[in-house]
PDB file of C-alpha atoms and ligand atoms in Angstrom:
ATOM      1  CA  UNK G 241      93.122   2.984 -13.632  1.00 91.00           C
ATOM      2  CA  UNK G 242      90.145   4.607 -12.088  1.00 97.00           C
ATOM      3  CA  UNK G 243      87.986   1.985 -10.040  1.00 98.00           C
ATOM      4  CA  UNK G 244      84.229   3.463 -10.171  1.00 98.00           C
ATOM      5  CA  UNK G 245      81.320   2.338  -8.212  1.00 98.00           C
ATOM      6  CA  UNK G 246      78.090   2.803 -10.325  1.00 98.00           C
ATOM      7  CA  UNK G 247      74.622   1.833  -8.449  1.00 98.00           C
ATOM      8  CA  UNK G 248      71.068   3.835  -9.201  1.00 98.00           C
ATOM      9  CA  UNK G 249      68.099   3.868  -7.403  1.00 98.00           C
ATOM     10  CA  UNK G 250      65.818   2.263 -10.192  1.00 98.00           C
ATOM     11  CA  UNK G 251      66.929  -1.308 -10.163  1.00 98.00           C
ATOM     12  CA  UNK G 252      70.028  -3.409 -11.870  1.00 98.00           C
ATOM     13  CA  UNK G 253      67.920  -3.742 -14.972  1.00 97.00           C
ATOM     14  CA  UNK G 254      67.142  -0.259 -16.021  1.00 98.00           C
ATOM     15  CA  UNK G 255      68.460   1.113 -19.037  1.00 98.00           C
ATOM     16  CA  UNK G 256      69.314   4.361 -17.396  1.00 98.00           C
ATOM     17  CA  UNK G 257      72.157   2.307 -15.618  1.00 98.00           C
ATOM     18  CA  UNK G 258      73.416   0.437 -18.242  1.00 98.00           C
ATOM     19  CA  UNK G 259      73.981   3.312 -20.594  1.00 98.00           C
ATOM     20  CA  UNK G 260      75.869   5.005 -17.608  1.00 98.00           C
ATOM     21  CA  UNK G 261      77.912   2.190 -16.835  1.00 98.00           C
ATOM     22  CA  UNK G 262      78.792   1.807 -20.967  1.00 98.00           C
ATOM     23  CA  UNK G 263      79.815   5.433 -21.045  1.00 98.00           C
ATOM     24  CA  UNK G 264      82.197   5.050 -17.439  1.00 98.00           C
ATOM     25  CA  UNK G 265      83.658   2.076 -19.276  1.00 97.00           C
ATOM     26  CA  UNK G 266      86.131   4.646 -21.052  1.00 96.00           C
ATOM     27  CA  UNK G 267      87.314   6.195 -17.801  1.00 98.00           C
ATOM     28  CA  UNK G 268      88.405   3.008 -15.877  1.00 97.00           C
ATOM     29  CA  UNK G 269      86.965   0.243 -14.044  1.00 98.00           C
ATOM     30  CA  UNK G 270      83.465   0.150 -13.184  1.00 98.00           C
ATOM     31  CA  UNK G 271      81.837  -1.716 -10.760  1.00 98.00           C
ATOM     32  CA  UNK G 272      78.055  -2.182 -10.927  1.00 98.00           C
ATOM     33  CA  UNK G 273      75.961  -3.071  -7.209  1.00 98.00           C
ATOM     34  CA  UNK G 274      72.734  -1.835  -7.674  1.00 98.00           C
ATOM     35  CA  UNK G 275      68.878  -2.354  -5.894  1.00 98.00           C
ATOM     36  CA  UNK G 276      67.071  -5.576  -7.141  1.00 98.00           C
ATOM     37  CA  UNK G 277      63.741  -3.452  -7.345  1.00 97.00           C
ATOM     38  CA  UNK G 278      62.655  -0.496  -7.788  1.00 97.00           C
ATOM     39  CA  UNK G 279      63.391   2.353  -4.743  1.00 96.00           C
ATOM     40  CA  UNK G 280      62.680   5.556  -6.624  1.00 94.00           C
ATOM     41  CA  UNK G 281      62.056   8.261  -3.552  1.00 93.00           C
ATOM     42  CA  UNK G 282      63.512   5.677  -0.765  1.00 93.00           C
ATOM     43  CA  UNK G 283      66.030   8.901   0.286  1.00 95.00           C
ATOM     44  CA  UNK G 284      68.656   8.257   2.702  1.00 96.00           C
ATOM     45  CA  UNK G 285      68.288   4.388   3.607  1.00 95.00           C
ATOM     46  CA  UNK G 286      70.240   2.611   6.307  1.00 96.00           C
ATOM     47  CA  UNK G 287      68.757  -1.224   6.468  1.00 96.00           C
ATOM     48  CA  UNK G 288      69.917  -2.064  10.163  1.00 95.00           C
ATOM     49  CA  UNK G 289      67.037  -4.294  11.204  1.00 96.00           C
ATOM     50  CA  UNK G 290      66.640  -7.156   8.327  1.00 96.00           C
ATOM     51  CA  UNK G 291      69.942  -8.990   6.274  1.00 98.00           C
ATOM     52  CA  UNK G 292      71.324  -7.704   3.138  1.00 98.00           C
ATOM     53  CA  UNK G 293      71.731 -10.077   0.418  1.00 98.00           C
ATOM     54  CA  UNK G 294      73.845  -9.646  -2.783  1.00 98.00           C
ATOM     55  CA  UNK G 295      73.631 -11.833  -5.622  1.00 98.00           C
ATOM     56  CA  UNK G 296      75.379 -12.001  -8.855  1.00 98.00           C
ATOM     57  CA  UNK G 297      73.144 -10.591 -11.779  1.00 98.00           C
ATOM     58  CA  UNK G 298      73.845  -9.991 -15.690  1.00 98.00           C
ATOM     59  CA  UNK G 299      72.768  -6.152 -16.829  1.00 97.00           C
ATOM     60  CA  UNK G 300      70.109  -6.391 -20.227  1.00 94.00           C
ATOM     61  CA  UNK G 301      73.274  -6.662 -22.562  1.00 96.00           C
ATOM     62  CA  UNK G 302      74.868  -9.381 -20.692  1.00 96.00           C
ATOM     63  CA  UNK G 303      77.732  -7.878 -18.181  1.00 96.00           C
ATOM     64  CA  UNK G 304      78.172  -9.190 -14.965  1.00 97.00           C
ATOM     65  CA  UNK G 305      76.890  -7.376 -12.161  1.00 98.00           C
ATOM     66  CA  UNK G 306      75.658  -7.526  -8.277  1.00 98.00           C
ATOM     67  CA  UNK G 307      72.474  -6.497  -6.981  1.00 98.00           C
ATOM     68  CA  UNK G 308      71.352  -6.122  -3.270  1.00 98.00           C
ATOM     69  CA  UNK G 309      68.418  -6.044  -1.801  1.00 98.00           C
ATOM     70  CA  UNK G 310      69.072  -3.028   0.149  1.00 98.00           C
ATOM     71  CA  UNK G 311      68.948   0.598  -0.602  1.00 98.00           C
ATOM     72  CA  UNK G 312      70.494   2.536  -2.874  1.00 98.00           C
ATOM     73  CA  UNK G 313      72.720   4.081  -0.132  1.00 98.00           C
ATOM     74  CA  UNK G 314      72.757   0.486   1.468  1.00 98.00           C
ATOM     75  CA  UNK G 315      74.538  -0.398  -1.817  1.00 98.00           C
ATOM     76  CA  UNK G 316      77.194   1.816  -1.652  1.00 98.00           C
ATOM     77  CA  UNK G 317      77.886   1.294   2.052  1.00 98.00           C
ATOM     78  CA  UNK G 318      78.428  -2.443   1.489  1.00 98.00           C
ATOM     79  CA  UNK G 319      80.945  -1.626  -1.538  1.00 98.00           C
ATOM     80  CA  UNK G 320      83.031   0.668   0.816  1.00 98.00           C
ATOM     81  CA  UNK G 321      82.889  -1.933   3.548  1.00 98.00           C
ATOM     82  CA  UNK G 322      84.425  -4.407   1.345  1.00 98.00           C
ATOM     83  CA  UNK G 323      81.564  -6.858  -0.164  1.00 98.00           C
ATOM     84  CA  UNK G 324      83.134  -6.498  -3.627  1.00 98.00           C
ATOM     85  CA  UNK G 325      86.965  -6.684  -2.357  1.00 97.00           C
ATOM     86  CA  UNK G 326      89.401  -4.524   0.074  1.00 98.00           C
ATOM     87  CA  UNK G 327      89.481  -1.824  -3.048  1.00 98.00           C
ATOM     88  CA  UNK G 328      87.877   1.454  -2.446  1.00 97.00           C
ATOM     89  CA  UNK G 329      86.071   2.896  -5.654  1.00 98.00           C
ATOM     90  CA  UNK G 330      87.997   6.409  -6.495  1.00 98.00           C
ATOM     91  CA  UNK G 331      84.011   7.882  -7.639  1.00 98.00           C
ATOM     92  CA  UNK G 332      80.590   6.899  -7.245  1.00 98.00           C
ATOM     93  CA  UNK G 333      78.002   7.641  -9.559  1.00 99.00           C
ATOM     94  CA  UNK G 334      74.224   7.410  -9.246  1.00 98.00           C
ATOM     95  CA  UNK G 335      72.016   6.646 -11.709  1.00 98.00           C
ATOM     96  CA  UNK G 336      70.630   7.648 -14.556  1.00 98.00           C
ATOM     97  CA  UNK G 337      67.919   8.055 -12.758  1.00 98.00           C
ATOM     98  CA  UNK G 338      64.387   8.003 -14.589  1.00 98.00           C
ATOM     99  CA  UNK G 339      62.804  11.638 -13.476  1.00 98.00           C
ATOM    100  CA  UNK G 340      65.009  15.173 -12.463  1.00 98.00           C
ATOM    101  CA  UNK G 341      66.304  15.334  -9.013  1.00 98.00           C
ATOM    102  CA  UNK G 342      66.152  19.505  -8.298  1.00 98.00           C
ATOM    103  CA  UNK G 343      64.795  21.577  -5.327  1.00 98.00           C
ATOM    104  CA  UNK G 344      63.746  19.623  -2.352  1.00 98.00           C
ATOM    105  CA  UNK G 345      63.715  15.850  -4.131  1.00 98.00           C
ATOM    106  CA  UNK G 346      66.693  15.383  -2.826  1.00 98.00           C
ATOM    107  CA  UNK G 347      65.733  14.440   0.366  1.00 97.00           C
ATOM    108  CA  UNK G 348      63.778  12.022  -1.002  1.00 97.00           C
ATOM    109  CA  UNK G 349      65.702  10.972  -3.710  1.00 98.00           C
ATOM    110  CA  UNK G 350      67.073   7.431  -3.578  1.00 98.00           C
ATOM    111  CA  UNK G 351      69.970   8.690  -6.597  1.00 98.00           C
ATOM    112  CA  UNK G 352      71.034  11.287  -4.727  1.00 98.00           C
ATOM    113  CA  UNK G 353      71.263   9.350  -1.214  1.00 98.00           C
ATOM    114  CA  UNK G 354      73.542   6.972  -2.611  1.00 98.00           C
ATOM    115  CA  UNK G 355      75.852   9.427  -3.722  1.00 98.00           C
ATOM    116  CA  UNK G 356      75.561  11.141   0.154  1.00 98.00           C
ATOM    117  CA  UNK G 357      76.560   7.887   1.082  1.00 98.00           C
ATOM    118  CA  UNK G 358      79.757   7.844  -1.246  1.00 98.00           C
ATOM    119  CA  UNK G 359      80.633  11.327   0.446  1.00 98.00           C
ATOM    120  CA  UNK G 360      79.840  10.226   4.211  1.00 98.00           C
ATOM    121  CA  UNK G 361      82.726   7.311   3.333  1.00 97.00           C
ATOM    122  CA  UNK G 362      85.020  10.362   2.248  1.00 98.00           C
ATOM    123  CA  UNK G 363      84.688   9.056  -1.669  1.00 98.00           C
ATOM    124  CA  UNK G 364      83.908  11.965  -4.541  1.00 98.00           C
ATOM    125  CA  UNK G 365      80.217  10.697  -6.053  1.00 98.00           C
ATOM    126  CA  UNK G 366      77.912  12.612  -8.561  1.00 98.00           C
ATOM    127  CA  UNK G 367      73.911  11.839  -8.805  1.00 98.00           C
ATOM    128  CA  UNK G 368      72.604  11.996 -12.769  1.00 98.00           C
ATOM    129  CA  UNK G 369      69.070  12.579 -13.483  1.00 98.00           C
ATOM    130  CA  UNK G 370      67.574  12.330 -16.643  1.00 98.00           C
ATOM    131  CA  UNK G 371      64.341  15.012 -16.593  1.00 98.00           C
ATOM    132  CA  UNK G 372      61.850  12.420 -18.500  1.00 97.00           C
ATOM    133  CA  UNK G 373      59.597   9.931 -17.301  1.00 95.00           C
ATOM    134  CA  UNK G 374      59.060   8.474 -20.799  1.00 95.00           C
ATOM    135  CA  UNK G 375      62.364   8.386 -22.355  1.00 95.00           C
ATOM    136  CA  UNK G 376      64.302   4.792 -23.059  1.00 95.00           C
ATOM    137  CA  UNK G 377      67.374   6.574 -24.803  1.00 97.00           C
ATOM    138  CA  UNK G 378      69.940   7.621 -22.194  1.00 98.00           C
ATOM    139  CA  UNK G 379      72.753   7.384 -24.876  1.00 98.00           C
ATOM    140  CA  UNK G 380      73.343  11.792 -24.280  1.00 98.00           C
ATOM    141  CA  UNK G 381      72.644  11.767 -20.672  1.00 98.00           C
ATOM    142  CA  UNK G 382      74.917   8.753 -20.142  1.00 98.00           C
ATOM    143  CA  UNK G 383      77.569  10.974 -22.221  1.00 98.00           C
ATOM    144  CA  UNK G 384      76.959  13.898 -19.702  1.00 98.00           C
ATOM    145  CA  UNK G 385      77.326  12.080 -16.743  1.00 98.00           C
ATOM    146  CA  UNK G 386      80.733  10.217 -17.838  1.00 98.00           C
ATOM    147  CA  UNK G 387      81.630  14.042 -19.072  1.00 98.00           C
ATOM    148  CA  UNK G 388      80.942  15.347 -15.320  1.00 98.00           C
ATOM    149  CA  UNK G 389      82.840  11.727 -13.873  1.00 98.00           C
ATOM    150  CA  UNK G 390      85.814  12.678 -15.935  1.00 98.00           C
ATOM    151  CA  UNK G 391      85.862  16.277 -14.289  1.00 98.00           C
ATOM    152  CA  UNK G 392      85.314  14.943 -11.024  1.00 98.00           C
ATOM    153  CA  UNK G 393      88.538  12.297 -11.119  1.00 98.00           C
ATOM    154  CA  UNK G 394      89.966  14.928 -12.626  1.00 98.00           C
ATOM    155  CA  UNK G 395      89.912  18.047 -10.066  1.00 98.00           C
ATOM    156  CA  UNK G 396      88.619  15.773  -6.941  1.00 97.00           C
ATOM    157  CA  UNK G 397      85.821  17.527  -5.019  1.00 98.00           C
ATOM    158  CA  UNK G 398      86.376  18.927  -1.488  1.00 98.00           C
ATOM    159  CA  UNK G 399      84.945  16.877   1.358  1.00 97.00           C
ATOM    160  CA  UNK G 400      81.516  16.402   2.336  1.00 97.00           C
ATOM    161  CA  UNK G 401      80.880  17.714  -1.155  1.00 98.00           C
ATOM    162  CA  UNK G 402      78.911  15.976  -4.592  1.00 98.00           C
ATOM    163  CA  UNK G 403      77.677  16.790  -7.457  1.00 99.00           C
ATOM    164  CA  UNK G 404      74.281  16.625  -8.737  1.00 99.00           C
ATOM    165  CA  UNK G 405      73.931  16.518 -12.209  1.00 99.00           C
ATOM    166  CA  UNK G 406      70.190  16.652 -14.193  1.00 98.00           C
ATOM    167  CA  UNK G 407      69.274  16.311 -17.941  1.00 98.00           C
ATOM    168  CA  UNK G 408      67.033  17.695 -19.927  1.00 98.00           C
ATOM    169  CA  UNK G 409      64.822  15.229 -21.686  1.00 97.00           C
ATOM    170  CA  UNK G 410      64.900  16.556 -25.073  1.00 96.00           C
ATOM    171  CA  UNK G 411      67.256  15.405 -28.059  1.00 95.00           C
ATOM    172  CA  UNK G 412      71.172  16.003 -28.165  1.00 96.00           C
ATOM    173  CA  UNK G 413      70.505  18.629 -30.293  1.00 97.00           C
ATOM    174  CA  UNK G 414      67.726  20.829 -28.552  1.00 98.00           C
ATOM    175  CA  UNK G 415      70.355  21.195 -25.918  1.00 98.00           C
ATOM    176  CA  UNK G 416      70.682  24.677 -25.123  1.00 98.00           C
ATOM    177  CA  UNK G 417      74.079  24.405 -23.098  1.00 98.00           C
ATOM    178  CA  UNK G 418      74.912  23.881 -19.331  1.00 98.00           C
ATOM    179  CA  UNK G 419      74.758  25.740 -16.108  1.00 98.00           C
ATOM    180  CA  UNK G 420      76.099  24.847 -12.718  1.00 98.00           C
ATOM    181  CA  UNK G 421      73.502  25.827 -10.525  1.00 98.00           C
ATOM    182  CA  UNK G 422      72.021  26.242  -6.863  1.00 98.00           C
ATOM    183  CA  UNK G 423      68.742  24.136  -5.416  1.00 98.00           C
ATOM    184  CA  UNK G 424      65.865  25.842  -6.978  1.00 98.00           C
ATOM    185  CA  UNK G 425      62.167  25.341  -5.687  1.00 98.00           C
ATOM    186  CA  UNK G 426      60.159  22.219  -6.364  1.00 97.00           C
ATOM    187  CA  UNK G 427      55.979  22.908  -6.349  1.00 96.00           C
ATOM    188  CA  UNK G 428      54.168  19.392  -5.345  1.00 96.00           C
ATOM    189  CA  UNK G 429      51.040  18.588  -6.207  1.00 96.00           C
ATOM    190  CA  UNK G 430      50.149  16.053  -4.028  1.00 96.00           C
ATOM    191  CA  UNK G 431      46.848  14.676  -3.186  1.00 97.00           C
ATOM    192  CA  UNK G 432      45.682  12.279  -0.826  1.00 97.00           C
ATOM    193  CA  UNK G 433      43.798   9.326  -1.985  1.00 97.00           C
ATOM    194  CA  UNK G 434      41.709   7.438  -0.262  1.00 97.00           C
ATOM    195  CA  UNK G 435      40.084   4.088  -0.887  1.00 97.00           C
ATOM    196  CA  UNK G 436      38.992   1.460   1.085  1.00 98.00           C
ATOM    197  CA  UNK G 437      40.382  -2.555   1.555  1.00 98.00           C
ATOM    198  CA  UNK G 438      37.889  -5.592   1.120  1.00 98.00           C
ATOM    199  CA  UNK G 439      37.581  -5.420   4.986  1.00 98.00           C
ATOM    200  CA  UNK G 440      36.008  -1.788   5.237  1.00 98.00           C
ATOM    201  CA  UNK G 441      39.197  -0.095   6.271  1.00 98.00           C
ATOM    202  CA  UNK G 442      40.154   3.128   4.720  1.00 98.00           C
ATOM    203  CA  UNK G 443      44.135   2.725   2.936  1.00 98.00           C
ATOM    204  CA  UNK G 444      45.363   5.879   1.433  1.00 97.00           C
ATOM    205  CA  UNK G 445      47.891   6.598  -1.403  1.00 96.00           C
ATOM    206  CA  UNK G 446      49.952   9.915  -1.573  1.00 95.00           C
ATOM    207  CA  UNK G 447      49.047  10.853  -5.316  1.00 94.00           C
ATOM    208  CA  UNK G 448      48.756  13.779  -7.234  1.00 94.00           C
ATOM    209  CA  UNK G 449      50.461  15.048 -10.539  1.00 94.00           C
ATOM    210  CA  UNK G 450      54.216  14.993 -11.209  1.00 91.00           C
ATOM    211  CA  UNK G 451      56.189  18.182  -9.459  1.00 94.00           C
ATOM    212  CA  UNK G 452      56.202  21.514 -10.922  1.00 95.00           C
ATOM    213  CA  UNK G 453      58.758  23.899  -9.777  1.00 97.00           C
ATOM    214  CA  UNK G 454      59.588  27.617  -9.780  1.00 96.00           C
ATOM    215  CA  UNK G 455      61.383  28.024 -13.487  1.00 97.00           C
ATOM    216  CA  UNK G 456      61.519  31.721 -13.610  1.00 97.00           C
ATOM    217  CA  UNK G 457      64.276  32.060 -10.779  1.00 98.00           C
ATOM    218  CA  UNK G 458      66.990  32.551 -12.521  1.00 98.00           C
ATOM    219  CA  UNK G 459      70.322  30.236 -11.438  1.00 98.00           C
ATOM    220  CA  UNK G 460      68.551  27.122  -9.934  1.00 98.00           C
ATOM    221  CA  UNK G 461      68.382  23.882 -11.339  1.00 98.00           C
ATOM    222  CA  UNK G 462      64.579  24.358 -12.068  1.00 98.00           C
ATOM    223  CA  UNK G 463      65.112  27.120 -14.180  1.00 98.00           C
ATOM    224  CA  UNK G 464      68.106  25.853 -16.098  1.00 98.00           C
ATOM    225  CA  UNK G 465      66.288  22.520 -17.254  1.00 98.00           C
ATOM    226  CA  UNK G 466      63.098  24.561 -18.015  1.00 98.00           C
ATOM    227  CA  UNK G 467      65.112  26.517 -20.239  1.00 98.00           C
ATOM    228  CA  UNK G 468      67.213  23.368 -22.086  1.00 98.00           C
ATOM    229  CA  UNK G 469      70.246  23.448 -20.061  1.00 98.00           C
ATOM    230  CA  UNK G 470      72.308  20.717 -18.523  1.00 98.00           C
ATOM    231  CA  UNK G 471      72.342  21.380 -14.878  1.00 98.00           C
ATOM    232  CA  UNK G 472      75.120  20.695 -12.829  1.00 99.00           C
ATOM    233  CA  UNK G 473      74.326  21.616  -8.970  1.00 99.00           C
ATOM    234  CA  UNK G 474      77.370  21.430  -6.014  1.00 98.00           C
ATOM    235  CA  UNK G 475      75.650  20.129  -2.689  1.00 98.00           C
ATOM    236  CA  UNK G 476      76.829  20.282   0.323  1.00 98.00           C
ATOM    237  CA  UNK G 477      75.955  17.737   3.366  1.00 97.00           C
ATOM    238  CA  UNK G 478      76.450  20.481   5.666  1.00 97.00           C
ATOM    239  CA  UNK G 479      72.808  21.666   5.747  1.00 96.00           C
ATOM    240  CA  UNK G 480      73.200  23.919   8.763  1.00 98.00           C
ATOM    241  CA  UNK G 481      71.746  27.630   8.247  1.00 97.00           C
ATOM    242  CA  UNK G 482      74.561  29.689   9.187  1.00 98.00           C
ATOM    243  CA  UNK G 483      72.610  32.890   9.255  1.00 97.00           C
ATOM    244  CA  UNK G 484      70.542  31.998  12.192  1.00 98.00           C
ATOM    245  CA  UNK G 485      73.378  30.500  14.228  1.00 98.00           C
ATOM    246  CA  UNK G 486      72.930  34.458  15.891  1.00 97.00           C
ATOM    247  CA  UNK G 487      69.775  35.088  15.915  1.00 96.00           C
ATOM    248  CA  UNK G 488      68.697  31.166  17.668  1.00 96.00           C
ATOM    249  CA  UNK G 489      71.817  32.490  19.704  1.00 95.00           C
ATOM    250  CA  UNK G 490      69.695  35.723  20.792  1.00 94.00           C
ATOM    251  CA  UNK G 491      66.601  33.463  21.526  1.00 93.00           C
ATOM    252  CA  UNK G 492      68.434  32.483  24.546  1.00 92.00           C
ATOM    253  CA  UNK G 493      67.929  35.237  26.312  1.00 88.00           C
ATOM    254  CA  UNK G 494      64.907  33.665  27.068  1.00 86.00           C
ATOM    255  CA  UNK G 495      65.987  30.373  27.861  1.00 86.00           C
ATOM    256  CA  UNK G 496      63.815  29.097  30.847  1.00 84.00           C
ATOM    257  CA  UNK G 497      64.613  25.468  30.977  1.00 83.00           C
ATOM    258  CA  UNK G 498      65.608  24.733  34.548  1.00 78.00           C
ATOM    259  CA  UNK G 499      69.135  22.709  33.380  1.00 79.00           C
ATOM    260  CA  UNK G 500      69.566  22.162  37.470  1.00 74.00           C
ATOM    261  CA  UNK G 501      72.576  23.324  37.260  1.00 66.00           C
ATOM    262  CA  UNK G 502      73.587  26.764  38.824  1.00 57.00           C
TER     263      UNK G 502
HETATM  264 MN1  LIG N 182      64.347   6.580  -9.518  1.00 89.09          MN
END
């Protein structure tokens, strides 16, 4: 029986979570040790300089669960290492996370960083994103990412490989199909916000409206969920650009740093 490490980046008591872990519960074991707050956008978090504490929680319909208060990431590294027990989960899965993941979010995703950090420990792991900030019903998205979970046990993924999986936020039935798909190109719209404390002192927020994206390149993950489709993206950790290995290479030529060497 599959042992399956389910965490999210939202908090223990979000219903994104618990709909995920119901619909892993038909695959095999599942494990839940997830944030006790809130670390939407906390990307790739190791917590090396204050303690990690893990305490025994119940999810909103009653099961048993652990939350820390690290990281998402942080929560999967102290599964691996052996907080729950000596047995390694066989998959971990992230999320559902409240808000797509796609383009450039995820570096800062804290969904998709703790399902790096099942990879880095040589584990298979899948992020799910549910493309709604409104929506309480992750019944369908719950039933794509257990879909995707059954795949992944099923064919293994090769190393230093995961799957990142996002969900339209329309009903089952507006669903227009799925597409695996490459990193398309997120459009912020940030704006800096500045106000100032009860002592005089400017403070400043990072606002702005939600991200937009490039939906008319055709193949990303923007432009699938734009158009109703399940998107299903393979990332790689392996972000070096091959195709300027040469050309940084010919730079060299020019290399005038005195190395002292001769
Ligand atoms: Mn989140």
């Amino acid at each position: 029986m599959s042992y399956i490490l389910l965490t999210n980046d939202d908090g223990f008591h979000h219903p994104g979570l618990l709909a995920l872990k119901d619909a892993l519960a038909t695959l095999g074991e599942v494990a839940v040790m997830a944030p006790d707050h809130n670390w939407s956008a906390a990307g790739h978090t190791k917590t090396m300089h204050k303690p990690l504490r893990v305490k025994d929680v119940t999810l909103p319909d009653g099961t048993p669960a652990h939350a820390s208060t690290g990281a998402p990431s942080d929560c999967v590294a102290l599964v691996v290492l052996g907080v729950l027990g000596p047995r390694r989960p066989d998959l971990v899965v992230s999320g559902i996370n409240q808000g797509a993941n796609v383009g450039q979010d995820i570096t800062y995703s804290g969904t998709v960083a703790a399902a790096m950090e099942g990879v880095i420990s040589g584990i298979p792991s899948i992020a799910v994103s549910l493309d709604s900030y409104e929506a309480r019903d992750f019944t369908f998205a719950a039933q794509v990412g257990a879909s995707v979970a059954r795949l992944v046990l099923q064919h293994g993924l090769p190393p230093h490989t995961l799957l990142n999986v996002n969900v339209p936020g329309r009903p089952a039935e507006q669903i227009a199909g799925v597409r695996v798909t490459r990193l398309g190109q997120r459009v912020y719209r940030d704006v800096l916000i500045e106000r100032q404390d009860p002592r005089g002192r400017p403070y400043y927020w990072i606002g702005g409206e939600p991200p937009g994206g490039a939906v008319d390149e055709e193949g990303t993950d923007i432009w699938a969920l734009a158009g109703g489709y399940i998107s299903i993206t393979p990332l790689r950790m392996d972000m070096t650009e091959y195709e300027l290995l040469s050309e940084i290479e010919s730079w060299l030529a020019d290399w005038s740093l005195d190395l002292g060497r001769r």
